[in-house]
Short mmCIF file of C-alpha atoms and ligand atoms in Angstrom, two decimals:
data_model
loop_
_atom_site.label_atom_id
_atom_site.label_comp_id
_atom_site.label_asym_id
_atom_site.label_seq_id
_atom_site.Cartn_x
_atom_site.Cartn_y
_atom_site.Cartn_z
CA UNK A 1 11.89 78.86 142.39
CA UNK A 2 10.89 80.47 139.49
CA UNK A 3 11.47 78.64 135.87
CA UNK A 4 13.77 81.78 134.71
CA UNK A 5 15.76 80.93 137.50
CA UNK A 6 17.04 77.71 136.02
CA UNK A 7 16.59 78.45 132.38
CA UNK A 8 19.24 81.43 133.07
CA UNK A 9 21.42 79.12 135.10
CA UNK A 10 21.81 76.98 131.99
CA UNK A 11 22.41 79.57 129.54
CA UNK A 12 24.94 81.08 131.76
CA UNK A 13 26.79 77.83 132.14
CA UNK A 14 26.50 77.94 136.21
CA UNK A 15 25.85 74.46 136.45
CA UNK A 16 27.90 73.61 139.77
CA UNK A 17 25.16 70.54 140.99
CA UNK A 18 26.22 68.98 137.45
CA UNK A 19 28.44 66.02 138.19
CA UNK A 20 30.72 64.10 135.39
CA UNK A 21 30.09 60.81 136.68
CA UNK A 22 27.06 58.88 138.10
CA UNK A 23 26.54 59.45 141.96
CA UNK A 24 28.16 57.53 143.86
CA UNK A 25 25.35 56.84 146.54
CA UNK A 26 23.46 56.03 143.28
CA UNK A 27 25.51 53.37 142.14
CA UNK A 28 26.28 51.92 145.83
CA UNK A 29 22.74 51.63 146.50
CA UNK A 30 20.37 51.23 143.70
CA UNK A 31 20.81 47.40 143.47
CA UNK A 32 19.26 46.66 147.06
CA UNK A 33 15.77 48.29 145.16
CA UNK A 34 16.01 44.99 144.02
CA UNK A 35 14.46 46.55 140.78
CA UNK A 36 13.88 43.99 137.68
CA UNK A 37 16.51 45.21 134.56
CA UNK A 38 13.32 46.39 132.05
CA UNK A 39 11.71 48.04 135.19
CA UNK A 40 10.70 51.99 133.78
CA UNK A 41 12.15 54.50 136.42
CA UNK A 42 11.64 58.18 136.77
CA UNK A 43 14.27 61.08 137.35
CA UNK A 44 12.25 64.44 138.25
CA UNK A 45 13.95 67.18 137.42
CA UNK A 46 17.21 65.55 135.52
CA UNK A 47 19.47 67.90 134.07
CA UNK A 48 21.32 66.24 131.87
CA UNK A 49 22.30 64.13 134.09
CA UNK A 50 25.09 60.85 133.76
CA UNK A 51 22.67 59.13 136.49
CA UNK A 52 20.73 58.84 133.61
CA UNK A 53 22.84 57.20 131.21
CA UNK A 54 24.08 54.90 134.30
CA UNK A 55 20.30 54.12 135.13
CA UNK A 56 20.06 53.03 131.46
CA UNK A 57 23.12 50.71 131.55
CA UNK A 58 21.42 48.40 134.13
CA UNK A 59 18.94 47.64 132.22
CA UNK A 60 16.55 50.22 132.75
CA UNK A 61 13.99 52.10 131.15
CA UNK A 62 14.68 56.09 132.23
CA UNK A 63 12.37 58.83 131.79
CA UNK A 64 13.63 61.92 133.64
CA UNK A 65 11.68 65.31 133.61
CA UNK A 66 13.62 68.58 132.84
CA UNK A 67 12.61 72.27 132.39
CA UNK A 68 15.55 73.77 130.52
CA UNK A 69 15.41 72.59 126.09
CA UNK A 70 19.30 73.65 126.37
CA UNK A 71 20.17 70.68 128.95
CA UNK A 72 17.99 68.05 127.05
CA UNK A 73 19.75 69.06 124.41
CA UNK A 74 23.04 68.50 125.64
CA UNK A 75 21.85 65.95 127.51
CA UNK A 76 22.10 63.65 123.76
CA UNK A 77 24.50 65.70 121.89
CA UNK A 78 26.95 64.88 124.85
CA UNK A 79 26.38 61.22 124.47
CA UNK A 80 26.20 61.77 120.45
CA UNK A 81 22.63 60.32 120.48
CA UNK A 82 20.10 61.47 118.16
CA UNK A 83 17.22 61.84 119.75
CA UNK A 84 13.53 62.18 118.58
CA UNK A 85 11.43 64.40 119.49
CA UNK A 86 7.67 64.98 119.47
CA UNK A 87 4.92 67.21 121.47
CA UNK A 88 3.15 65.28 124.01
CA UNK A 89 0.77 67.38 126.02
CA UNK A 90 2.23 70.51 127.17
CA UNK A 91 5.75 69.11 127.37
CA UNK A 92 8.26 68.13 124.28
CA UNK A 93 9.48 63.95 124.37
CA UNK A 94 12.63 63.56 123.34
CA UNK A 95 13.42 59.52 123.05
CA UNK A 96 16.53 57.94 121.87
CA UNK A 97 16.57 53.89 122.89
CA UNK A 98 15.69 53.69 126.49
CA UNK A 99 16.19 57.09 127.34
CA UNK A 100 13.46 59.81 127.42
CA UNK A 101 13.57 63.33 128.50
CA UNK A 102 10.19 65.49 129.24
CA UNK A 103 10.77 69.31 128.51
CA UNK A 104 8.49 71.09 130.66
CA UNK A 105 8.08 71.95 134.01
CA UNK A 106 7.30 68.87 136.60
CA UNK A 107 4.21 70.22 138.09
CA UNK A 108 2.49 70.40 134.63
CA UNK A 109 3.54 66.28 134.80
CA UNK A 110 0.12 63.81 134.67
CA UNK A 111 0.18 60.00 135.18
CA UNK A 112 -1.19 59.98 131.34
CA UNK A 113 2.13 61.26 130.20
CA UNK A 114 4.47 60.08 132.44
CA UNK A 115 3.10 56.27 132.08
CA UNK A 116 3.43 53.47 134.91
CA UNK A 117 6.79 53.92 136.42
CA UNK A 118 7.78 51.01 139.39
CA UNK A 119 10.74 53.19 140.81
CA UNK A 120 12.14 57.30 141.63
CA UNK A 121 15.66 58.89 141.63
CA UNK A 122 15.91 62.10 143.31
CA UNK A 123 19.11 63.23 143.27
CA UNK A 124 19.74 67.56 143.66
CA UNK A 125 15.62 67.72 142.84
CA UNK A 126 13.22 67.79 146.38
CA UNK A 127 16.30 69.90 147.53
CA UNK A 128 16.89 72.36 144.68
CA UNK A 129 13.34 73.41 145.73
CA UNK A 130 12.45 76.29 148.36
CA UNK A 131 10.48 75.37 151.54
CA UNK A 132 7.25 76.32 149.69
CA UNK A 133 7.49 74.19 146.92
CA UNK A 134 8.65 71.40 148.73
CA UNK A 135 5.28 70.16 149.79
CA UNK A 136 3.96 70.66 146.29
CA UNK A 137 6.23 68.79 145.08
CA UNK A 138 6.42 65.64 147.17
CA UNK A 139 2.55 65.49 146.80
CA UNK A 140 3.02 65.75 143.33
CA UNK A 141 5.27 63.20 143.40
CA UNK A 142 3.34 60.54 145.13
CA UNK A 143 0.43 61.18 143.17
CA UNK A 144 2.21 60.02 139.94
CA UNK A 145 3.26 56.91 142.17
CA UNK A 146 1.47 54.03 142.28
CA UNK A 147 1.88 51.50 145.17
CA UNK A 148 5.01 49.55 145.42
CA UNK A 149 6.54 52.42 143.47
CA UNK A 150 10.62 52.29 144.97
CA UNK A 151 12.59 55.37 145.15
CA UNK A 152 16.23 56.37 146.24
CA UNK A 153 15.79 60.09 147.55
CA UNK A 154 20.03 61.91 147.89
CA UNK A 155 19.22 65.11 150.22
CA UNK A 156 21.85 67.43 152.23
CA UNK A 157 21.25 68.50 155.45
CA UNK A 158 23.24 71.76 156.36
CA UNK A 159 22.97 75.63 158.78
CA UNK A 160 20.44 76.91 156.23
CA UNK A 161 21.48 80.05 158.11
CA UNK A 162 25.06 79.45 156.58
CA UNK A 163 24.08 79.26 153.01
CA UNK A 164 21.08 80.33 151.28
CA UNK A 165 19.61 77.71 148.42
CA UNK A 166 19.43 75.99 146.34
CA UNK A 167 20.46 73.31 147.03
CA UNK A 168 17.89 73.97 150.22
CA UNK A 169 19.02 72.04 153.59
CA UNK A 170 16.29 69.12 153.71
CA UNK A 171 16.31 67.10 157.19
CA UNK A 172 15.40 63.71 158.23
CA UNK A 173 12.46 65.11 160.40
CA UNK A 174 11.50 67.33 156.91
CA UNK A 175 11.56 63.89 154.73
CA UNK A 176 9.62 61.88 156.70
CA UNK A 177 6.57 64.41 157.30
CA UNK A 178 6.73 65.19 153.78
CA UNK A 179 6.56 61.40 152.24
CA UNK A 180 5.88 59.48 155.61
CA UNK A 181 1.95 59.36 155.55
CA UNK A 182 2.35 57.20 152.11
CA UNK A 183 5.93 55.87 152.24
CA UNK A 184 7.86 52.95 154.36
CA UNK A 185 11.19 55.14 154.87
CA UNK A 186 14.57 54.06 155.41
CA UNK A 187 17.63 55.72 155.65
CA UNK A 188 20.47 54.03 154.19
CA UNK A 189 23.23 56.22 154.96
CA UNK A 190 24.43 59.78 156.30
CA UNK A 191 27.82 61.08 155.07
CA UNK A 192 29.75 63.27 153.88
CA UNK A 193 28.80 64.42 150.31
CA UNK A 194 31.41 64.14 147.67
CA UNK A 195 31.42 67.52 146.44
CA UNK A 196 32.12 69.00 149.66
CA UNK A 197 34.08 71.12 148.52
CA UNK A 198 31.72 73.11 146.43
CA UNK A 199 30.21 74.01 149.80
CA UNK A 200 33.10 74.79 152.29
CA UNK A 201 33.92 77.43 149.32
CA UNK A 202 30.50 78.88 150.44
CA UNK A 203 31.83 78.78 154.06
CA UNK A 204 29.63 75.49 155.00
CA UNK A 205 31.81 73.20 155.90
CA UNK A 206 29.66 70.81 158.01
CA UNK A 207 27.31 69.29 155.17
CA UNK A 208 26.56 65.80 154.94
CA UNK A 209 24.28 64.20 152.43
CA UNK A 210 21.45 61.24 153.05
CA UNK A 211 20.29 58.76 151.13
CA UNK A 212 16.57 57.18 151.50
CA UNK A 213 14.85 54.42 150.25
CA UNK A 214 11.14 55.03 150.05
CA UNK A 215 8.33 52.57 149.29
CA UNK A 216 5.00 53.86 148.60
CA UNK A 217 2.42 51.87 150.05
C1 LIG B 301 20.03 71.22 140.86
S1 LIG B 301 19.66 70.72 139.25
C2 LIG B 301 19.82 68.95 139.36
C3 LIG B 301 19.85 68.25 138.05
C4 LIG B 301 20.11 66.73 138.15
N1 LIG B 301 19.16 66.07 139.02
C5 LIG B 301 21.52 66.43 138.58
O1 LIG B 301 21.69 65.69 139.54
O2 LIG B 301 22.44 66.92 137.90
C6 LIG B 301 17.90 70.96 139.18
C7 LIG B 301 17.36 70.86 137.78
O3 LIG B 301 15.94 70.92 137.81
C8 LIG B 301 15.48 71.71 136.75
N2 LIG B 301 14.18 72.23 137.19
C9 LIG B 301 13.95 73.17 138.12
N3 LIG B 301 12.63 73.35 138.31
C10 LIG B 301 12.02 72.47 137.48
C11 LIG B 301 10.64 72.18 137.21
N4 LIG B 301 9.65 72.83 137.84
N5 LIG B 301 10.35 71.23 136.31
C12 LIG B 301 11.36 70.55 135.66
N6 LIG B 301 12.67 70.80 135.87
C13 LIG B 301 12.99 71.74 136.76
C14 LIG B 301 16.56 72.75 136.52
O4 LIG B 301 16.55 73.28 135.22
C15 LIG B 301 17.83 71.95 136.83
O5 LIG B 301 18.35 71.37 135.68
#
């Protein structure tokens, strides 16, 4: 997907992924990471996000990735933080407390600026990418990774012939070739997602969403 795709999403407001509250597959199933509370974790490609703030309330250290300056922006002036900000590498670090946001675009991400991470949330990321990218981008992400690294992976699994992306249909069999060679995968539940709705107004009305738990070994 190209990066004007997104940055024009944002500055025409059509931000229909964005959700008011944390996920709900986030919050049911982040505790059996069995993460400790100071442990650093990663959000690629964030938004602005309330998984984010939520991810911070347990404790957590949260550094999430994001492309568009207008949605890390909001991201703090919704929360009325004052964040600071600094260049670091080709992306801009914006850090208020335990909350970080990278501006820049993910696949210009290195270890050296990301730092050690021990765990991953993907929520509306691997699938807000086309079939091409896809592979890219799960390499990409493993290669930040180091071993133990957790991470709880949301996808949706619809008739790609219905709809066209993003978000992109992702299936089981698509998950595990792209993170199986150097991931223990489990899936922890299949189910309806909870904005439905959203899609049956594009006329697919059989979508369900799964939830992973990966462990890099
Ligand atoms: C579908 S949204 C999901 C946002 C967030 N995860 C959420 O749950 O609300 C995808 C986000 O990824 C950002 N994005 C797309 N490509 C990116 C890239 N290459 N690097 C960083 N961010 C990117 C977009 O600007 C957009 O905010």
């Amino acid at each position: 997907m190209d990066p004007d795709f997104w940055l024009e999403r944002w500055a025409r407001g059509e931000t229909g992924f964005h959700q008011s509250q944390p996920h709900a597959g986030l919050v049911r199933h982040w505790p059996s990471l069995g993460l400790a509370r100071g442990a650093r974790v990663f959000v690629p490609l964030a938004g602005k996000s309330p998984d984010l703030h939520w991810l911070a309330a347990q404790g957590h250290r949260v550094i999430g990735v994001e492309l568009a300056g207008l949605a890390v922006r909001a991201f703090f002036e919704e929360a009325g933080l004052e964040a600071v900000s600094e260049p670091a590498g080709r992306f801009t670090r914006h850090r208020c407390g335990t909350l970080e946001l990278l501006c820049g675009d993910v696949f210009d991400l290195d270890r050296g600026t990301l730092g050690e991470v021990a765990a991953v949330f993907d929520r509306a990321a691997l699938v807000a990418l086309p079939p091409g990218l896809r592979t890219a981008y799960a390499a990409h992400l493993t290669g930040l990774t180091t071993a133990g690294t957790r991470t709880l992976l949301v996808t949706l699994e619809y008739d790609q012939s219905r709809m066209a992306g993003p978000p992109f249909s992702v299936h089981e069999s698509e998950v595990r070739a792209l993170y199986g060679a150097q991931h223990r995968i489990g899936l922890l539940e299949r189910r309806a997602p909870p904005d439905a709705a959203r899609f049956a107004q594009r006329g697919v009305t059989d979508t369900m969403e799964a939830i992973y738990a990966l462990e890099r070994c």
